mmCIF file of C-alpha atoms in Angstrom:
data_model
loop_
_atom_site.group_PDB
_atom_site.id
_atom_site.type_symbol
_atom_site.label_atom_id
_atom_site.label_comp_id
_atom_site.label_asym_id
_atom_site.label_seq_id
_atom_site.Cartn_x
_atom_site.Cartn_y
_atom_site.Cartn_z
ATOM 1 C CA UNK A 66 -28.282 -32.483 -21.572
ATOM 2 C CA UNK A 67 -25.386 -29.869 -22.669
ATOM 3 C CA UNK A 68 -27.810 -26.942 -21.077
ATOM 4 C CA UNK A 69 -28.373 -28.681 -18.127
ATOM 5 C CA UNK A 70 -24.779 -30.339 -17.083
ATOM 6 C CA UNK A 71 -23.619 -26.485 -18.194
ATOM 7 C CA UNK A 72 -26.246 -25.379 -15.503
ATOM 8 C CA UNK A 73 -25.385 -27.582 -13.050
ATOM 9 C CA UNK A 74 -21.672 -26.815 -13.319
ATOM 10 C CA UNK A 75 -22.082 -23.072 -12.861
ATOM 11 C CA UNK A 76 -24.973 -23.968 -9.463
ATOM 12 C CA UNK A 77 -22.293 -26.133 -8.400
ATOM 13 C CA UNK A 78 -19.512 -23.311 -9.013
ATOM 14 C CA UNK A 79 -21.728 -20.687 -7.395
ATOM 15 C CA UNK A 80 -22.360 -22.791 -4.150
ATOM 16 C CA UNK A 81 -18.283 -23.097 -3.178
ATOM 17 C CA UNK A 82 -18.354 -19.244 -3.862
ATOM 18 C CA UNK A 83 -17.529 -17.695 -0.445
ATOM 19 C CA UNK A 84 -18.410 -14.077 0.327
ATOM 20 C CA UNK A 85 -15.874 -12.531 3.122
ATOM 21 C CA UNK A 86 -16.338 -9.577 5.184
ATOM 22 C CA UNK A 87 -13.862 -7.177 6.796
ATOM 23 C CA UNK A 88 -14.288 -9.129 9.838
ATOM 24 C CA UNK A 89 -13.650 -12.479 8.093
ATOM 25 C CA UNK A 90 -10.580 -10.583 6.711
ATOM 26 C CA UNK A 91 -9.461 -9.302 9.797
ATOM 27 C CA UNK A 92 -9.580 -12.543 11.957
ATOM 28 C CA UNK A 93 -7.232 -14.314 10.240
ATOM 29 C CA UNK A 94 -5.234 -11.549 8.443
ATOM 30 C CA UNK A 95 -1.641 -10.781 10.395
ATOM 31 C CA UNK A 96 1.467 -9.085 9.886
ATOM 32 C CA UNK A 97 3.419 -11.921 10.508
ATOM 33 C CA UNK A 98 2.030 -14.004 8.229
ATOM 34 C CA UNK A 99 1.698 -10.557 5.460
ATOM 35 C CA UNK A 100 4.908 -8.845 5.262
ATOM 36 C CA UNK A 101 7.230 -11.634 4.454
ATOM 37 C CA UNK A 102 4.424 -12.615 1.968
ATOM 38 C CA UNK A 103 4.410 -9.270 0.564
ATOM 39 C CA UNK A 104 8.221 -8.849 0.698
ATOM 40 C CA UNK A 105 8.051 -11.957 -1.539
ATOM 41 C CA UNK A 106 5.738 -10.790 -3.976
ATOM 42 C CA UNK A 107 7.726 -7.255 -4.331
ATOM 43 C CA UNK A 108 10.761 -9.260 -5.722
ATOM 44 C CA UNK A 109 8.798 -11.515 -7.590
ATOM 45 C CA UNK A 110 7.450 -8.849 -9.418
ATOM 46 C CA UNK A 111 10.506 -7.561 -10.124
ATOM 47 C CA UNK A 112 12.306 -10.419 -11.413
ATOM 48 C CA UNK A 113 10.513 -9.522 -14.482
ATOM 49 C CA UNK A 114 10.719 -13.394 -15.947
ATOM 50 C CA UNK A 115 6.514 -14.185 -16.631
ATOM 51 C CA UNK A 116 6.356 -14.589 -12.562
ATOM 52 C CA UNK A 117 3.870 -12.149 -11.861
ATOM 53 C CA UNK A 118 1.445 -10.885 -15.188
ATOM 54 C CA UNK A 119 -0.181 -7.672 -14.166
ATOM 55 C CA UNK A 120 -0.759 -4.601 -16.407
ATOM 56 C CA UNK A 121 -0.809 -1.126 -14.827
ATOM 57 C CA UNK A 122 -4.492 -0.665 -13.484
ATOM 58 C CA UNK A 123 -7.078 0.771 -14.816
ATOM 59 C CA UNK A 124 -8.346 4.524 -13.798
ATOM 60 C CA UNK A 125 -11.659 5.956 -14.655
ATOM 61 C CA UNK A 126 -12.075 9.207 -13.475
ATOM 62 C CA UNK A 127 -15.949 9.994 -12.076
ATOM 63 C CA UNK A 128 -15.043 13.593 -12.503
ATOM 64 C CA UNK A 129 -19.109 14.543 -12.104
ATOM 65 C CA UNK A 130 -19.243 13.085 -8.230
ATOM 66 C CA UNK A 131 -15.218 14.060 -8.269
ATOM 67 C CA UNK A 132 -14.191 10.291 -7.755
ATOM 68 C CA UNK A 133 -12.599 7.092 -9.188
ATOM 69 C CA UNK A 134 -13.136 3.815 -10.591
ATOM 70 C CA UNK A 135 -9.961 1.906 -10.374
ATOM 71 C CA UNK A 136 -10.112 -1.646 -11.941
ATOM 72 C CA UNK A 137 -6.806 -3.919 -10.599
ATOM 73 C CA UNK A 138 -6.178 -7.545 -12.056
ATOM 74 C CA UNK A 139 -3.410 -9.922 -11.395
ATOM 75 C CA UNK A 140 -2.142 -13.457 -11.879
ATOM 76 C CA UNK A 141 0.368 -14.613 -10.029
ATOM 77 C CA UNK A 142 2.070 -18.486 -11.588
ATOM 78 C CA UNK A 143 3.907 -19.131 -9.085
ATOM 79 C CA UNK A 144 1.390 -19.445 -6.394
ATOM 80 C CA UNK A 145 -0.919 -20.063 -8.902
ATOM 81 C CA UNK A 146 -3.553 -17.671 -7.690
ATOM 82 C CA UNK A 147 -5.288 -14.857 -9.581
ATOM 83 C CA UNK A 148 -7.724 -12.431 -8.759
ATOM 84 C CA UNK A 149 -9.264 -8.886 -9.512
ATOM 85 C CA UNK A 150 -9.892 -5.603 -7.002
ATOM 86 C CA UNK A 151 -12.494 -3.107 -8.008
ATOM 87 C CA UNK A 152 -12.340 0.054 -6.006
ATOM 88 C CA UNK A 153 -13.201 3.437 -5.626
ATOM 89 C CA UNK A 154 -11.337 6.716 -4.724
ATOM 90 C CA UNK A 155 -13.464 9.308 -3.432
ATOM 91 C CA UNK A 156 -11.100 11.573 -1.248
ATOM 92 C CA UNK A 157 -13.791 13.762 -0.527
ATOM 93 C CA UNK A 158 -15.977 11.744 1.359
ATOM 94 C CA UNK A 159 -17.188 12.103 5.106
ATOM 95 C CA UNK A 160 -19.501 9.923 5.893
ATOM 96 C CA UNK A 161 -17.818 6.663 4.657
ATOM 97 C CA UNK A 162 -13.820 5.323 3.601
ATOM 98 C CA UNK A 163 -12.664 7.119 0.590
ATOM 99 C CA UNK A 164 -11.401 3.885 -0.650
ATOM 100 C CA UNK A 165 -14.221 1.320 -0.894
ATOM 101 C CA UNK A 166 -14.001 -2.341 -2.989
ATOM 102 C CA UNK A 167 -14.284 -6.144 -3.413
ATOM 103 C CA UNK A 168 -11.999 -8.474 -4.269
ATOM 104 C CA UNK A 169 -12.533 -11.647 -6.340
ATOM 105 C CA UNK A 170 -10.316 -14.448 -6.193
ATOM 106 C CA UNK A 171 -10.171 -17.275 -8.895
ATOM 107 C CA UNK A 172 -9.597 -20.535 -9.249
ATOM 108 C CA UNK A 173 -6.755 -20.812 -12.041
ATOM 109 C CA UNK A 174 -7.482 -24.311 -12.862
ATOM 110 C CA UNK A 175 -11.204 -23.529 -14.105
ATOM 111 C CA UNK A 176 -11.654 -20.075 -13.932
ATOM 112 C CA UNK A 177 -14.227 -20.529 -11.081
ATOM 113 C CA UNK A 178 -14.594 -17.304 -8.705
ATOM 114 C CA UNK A 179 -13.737 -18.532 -5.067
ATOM 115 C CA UNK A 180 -14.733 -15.981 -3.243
ATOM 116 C CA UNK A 181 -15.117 -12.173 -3.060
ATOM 117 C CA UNK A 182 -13.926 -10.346 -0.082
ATOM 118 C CA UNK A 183 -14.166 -6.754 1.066
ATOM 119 C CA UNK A 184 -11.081 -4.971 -0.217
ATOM 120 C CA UNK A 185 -10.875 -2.128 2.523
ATOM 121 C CA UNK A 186 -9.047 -4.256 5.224
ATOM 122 C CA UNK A 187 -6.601 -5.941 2.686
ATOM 123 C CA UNK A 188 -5.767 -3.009 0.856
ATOM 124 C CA UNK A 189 -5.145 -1.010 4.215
ATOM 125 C CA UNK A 190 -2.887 -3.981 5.544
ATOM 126 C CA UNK A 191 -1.252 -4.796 1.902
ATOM 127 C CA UNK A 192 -0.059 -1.552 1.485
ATOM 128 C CA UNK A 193 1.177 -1.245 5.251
ATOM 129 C CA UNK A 194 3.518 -4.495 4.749
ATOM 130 C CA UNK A 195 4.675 -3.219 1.745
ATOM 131 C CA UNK A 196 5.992 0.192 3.122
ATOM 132 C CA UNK A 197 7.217 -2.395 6.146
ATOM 133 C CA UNK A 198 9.346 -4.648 3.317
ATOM 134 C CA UNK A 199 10.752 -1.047 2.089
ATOM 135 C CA UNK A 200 11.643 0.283 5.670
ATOM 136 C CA UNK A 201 13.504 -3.057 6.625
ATOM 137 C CA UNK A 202 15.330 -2.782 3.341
ATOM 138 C CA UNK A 203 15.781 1.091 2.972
ATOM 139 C CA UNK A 204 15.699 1.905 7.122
ATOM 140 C CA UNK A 205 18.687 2.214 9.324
ATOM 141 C CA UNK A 206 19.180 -0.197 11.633
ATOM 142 C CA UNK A 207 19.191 2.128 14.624
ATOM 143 C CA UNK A 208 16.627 3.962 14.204
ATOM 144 C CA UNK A 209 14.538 5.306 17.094
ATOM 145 C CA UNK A 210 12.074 7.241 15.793
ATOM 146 C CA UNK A 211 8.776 6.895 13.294
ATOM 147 C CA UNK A 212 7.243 10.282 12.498
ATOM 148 C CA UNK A 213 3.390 9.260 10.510
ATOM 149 C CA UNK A 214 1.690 12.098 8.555
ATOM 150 C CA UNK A 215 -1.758 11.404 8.324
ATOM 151 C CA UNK A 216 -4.602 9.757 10.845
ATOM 152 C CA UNK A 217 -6.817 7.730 8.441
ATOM 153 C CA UNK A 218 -6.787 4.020 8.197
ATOM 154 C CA UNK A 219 -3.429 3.627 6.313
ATOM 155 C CA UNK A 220 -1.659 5.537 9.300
ATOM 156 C CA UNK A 221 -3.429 2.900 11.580
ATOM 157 C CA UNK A 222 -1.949 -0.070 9.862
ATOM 158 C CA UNK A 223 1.245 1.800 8.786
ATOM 159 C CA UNK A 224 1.806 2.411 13.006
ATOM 160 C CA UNK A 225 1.513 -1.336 13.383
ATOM 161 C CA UNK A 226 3.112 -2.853 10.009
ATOM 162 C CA UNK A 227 6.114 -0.999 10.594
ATOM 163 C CA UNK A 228 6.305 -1.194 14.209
ATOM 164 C CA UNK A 229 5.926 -4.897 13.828
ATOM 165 C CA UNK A 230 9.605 -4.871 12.064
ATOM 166 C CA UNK A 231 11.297 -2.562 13.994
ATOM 167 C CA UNK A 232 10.761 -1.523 17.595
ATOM 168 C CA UNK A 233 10.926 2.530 17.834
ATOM 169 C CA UNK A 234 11.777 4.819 21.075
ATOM 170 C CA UNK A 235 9.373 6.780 19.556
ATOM 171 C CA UNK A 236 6.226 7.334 17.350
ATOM 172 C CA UNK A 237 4.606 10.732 16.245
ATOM 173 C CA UNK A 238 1.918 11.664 14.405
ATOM 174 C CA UNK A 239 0.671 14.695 12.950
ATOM 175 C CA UNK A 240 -2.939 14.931 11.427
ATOM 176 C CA UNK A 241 -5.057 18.291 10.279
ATOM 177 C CA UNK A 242 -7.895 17.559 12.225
ATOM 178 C CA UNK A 243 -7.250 17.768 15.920
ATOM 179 C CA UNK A 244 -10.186 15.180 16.723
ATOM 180 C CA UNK A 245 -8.892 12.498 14.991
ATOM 181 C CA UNK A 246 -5.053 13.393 15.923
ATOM 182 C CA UNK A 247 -6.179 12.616 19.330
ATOM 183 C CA UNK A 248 -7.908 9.770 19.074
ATOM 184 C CA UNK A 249 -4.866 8.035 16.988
ATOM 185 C CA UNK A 250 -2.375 9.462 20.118
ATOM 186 C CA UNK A 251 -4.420 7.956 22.615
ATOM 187 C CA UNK A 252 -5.015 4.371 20.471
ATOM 188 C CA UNK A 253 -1.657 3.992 19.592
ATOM 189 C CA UNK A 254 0.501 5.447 21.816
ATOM 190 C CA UNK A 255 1.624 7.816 19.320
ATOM 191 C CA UNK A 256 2.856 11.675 20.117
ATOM 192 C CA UNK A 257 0.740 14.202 18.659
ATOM 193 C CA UNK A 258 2.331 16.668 16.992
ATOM 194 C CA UNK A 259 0.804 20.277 16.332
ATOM 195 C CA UNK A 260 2.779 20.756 12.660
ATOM 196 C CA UNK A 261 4.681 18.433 10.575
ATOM 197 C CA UNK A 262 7.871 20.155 10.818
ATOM 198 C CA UNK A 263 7.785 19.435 14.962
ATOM 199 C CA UNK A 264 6.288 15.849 13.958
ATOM 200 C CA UNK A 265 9.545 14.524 11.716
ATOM 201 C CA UNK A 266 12.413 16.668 13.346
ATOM 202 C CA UNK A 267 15.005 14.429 13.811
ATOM 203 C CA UNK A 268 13.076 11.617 12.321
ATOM 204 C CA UNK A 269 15.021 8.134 11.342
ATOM 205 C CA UNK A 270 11.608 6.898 9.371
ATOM 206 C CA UNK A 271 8.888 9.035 8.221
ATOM 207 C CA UNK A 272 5.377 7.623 6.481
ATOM 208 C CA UNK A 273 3.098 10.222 4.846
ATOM 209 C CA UNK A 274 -0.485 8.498 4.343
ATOM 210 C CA UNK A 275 -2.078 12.149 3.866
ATOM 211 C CA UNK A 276 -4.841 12.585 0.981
ATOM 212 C CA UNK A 277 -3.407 15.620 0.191
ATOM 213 C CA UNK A 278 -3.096 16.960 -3.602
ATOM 214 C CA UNK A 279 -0.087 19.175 -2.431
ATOM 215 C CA UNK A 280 2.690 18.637 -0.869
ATOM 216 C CA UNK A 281 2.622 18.840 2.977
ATOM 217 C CA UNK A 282 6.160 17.554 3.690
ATOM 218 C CA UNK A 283 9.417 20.112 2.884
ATOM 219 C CA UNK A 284 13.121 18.661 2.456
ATOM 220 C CA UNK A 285 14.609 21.014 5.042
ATOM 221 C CA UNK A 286 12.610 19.757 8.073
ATOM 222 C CA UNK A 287 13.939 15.997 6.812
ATOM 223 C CA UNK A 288 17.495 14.560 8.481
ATOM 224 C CA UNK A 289 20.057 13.476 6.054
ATOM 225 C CA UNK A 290 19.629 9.637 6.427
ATOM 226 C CA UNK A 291 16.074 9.115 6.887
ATOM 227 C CA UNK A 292 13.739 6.961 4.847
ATOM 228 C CA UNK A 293 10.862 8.005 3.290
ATOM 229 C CA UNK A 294 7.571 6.525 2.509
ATOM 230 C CA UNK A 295 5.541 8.114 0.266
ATOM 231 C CA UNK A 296 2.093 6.698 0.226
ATOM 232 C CA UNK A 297 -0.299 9.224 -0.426
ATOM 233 C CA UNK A 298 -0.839 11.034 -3.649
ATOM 234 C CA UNK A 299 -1.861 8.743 -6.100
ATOM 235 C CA UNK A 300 -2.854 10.614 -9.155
ATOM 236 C CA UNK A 301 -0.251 12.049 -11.728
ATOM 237 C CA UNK A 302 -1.136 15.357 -10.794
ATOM 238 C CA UNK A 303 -1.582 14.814 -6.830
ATOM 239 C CA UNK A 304 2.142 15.857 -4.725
ATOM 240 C CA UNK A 305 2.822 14.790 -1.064
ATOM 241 C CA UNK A 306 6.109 15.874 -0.437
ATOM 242 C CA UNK A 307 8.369 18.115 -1.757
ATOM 243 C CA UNK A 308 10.051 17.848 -4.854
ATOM 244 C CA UNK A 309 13.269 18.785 -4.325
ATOM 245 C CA UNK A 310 13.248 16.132 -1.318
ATOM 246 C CA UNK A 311 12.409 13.658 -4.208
ATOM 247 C CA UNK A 312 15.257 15.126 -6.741
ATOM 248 C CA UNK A 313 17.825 14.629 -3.563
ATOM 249 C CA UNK A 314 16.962 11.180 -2.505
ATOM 250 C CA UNK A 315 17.287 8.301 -4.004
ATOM 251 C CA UNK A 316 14.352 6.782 -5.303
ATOM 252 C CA UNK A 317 12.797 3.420 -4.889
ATOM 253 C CA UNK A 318 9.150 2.462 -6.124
ATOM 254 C CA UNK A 319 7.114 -0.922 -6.299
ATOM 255 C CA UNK A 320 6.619 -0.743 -9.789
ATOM 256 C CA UNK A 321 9.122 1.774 -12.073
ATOM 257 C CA UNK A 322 6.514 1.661 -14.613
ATOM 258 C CA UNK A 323 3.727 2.509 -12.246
ATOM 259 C CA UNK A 324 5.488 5.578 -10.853
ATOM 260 C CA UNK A 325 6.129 7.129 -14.166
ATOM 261 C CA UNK A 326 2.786 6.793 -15.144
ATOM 262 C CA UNK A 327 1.015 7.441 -12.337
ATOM 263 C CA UNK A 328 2.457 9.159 -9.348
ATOM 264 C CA UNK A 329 2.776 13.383 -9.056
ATOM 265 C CA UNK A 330 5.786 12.983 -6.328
ATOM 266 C CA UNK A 331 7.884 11.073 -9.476
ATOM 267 C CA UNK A 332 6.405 12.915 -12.651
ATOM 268 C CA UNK A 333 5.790 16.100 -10.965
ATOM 269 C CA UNK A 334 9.703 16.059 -9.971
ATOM 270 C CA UNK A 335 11.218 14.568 -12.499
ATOM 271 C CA UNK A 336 13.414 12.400 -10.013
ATOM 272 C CA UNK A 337 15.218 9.904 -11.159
ATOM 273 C CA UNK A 338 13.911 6.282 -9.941
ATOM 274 C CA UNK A 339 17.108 4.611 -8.675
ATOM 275 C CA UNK A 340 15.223 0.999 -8.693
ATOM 276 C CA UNK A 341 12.016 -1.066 -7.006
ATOM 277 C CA UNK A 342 12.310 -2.340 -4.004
ATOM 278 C CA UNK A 343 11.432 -5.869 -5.186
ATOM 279 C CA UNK A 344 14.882 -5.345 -6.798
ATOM 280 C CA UNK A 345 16.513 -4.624 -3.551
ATOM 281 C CA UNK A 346 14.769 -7.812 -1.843
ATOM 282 C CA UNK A 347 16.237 -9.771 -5.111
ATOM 283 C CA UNK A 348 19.971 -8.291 -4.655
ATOM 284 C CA UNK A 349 19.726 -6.933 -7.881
ATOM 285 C CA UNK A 350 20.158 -3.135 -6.649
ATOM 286 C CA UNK A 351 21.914 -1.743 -3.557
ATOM 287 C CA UNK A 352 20.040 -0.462 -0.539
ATOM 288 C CA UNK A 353 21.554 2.784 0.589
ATOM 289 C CA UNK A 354 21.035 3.038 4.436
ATOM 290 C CA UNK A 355 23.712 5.955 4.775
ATOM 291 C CA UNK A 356 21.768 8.334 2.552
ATOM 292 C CA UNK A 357 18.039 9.969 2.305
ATOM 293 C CA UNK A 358 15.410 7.565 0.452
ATOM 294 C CA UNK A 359 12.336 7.445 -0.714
ATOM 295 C CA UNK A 360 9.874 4.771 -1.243
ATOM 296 C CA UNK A 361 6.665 5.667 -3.489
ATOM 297 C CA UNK A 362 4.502 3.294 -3.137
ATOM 298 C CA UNK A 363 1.611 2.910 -5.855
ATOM 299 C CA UNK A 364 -0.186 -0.525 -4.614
ATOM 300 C CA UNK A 365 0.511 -3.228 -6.795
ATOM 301 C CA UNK A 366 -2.480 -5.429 -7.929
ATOM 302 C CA UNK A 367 -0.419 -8.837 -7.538
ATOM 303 C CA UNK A 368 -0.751 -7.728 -3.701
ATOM 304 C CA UNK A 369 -4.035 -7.659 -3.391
ATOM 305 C CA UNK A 370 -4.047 -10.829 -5.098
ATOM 306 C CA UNK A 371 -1.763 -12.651 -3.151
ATOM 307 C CA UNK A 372 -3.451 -10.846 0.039
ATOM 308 C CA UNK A 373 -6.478 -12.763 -1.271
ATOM 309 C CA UNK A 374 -5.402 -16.223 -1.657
ATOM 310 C CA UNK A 375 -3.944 -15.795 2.054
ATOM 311 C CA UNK A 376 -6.930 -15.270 3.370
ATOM 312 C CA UNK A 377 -8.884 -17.771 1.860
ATOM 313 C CA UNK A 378 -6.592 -20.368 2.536
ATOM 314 C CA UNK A 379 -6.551 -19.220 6.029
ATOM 315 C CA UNK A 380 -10.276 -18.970 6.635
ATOM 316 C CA UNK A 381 -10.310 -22.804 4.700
ATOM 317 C CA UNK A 382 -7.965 -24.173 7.111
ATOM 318 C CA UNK A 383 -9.525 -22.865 10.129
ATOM 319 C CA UNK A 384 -13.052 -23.637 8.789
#
């Protein structure tokens, strides 16, 4: 009887387990609904007090196809939700994303799995509304112009994250590969830019989403004042922007502990991280519009799991 009431507790578990697409994702996924969400989550992580329990994720290097296995868990008590992203890194692909993953989401009360979704659309838009938290925080009020370096998915949801928070005069957009700078002009709106120095002169907000392992953005073309987000460059030994941009700024991340562990633009520097952004949203550190800053963002895994549980609770109210 044990066997079978066990076996008829997992068939019953398996049968409520939903799978979700990137087009299940994307119907019901929006930045209004994602950036305060995400703003939340930044400065519950950093409250530090058992909120959010999340260790720093995991990193297998596939060094034999020249890719990654990342493994991301998170539990968030507070809206009682926990979940886990696997994904892979394989910045050398053509033919498909270079980041590719699931997410599962769990069911804190029994351990159940709830569903597993397609991570590409969350992560894309997760990391987007976190840069957007940082810019409303870190941004001047004024500002008229968004230069994005980069024309992969994350500068497509950057362009619209952070244009849903602040209305610019004017976005640019500079990309290596003239076919797919044009296509993101002629999407967007955007103004395509031939080299990144004519792409951020004079630029109030810049975003470099760039896969590059060295850095492709130099302090001198930057205006004193601007904000930064650093996106790209993920690995401890990867660079996006210069260094002596990141010694002169001052220097928010998502996670402190993340950055020193994990991100060239901070270790590769040795720049001083001023404080997390969650911090900022909390009031616990100041938010210095009047000078140059940076935001590296690493991805924190307590988005994607609070990404998750918004889009199953959206799909099960409008199911």
């Amino acid at each position: 009887m044990e066997d079978g009431s066990d076996k008829m507790g997992n068939s019953a578990a398996s049968l409520q387990l939903r799978i979700l697409s990137s087009a299940d994702v994307s119907r019901v996924l929006t930045y209004a609904a994602l950036i305060p969400a995400i703003e939340k989550t930044l400065g519950d992580f950093s409250r530090g007090d058992g909120t959010v329990v999340q260790p720093v994720r995991t990193v297998i290097p596939v060094q034999q196809h020249r890719g990654f296995f990342l493994i991301k868990p998170g539990y968030h008590t507070g809206r009682d939700t926990m979940a886990c992203k696997l994904l892979t890194l394989y910045p050398n692909n053509t033919d498909r994303p270079s980041h590719q993953g699931n997410i599962m989401l769990f069911d804190t009360r029994n351990g159940s799995p709830l569903a597993i979704m397609d991570a590409e659309h969350v992560t894309s838009m997760r990391t987007a509304a976190a840069s957007a938290a940082a810019t409303k925080h870190l941004a001047r009020e004024d500002s008229r112009i968004h230069a994005i370096l980069g024309t992969g998915h994350q500068a497509y949801s950057h362009f619209h994250a952070i244009n849903h928070i602040h209305k610019f005069d004017e976005v640019r957009v500079w990309g290596r590969t003239p076919a797919k700078l044009q296509k993101f002009a002629t999407e967007t709106g955007a103004t395509p830019c031939s080299t990144v120095e004519e792409a951020v002169k004079d630029a109030d907000v810049i975003t470099t989403v760039t896969m590059s392992k060295t850095p492709v953005l130099k302090k001198e073309w930057v205006k004193p004042g601007a904000h930064v987000n650093v996106v790209g460059a993920c690995r401890p030994d990867w660079q996006e922007v210069d260094p002596e941009l990141v010694r002169s700024s001052v220097v928010y991340t998502d996670s402190r502990e993340a950055a020193m562990k994990e991100s060239g633009d901070i270790i590769l520097s040795k720049a001083e991280v001023y404080g997390e952004v969650g911090e900022v949203v909390l009031g616990k550190k100041e938010a210095f519009k009047d000078k140059t800053t940076v935001f590296k963002s690493q991805g924190l895994a307590i988005e994607d799991v609070v990404s998750a549980k918004l889009v199953y609770d959206l799909l099960q109210t409008s199911s």
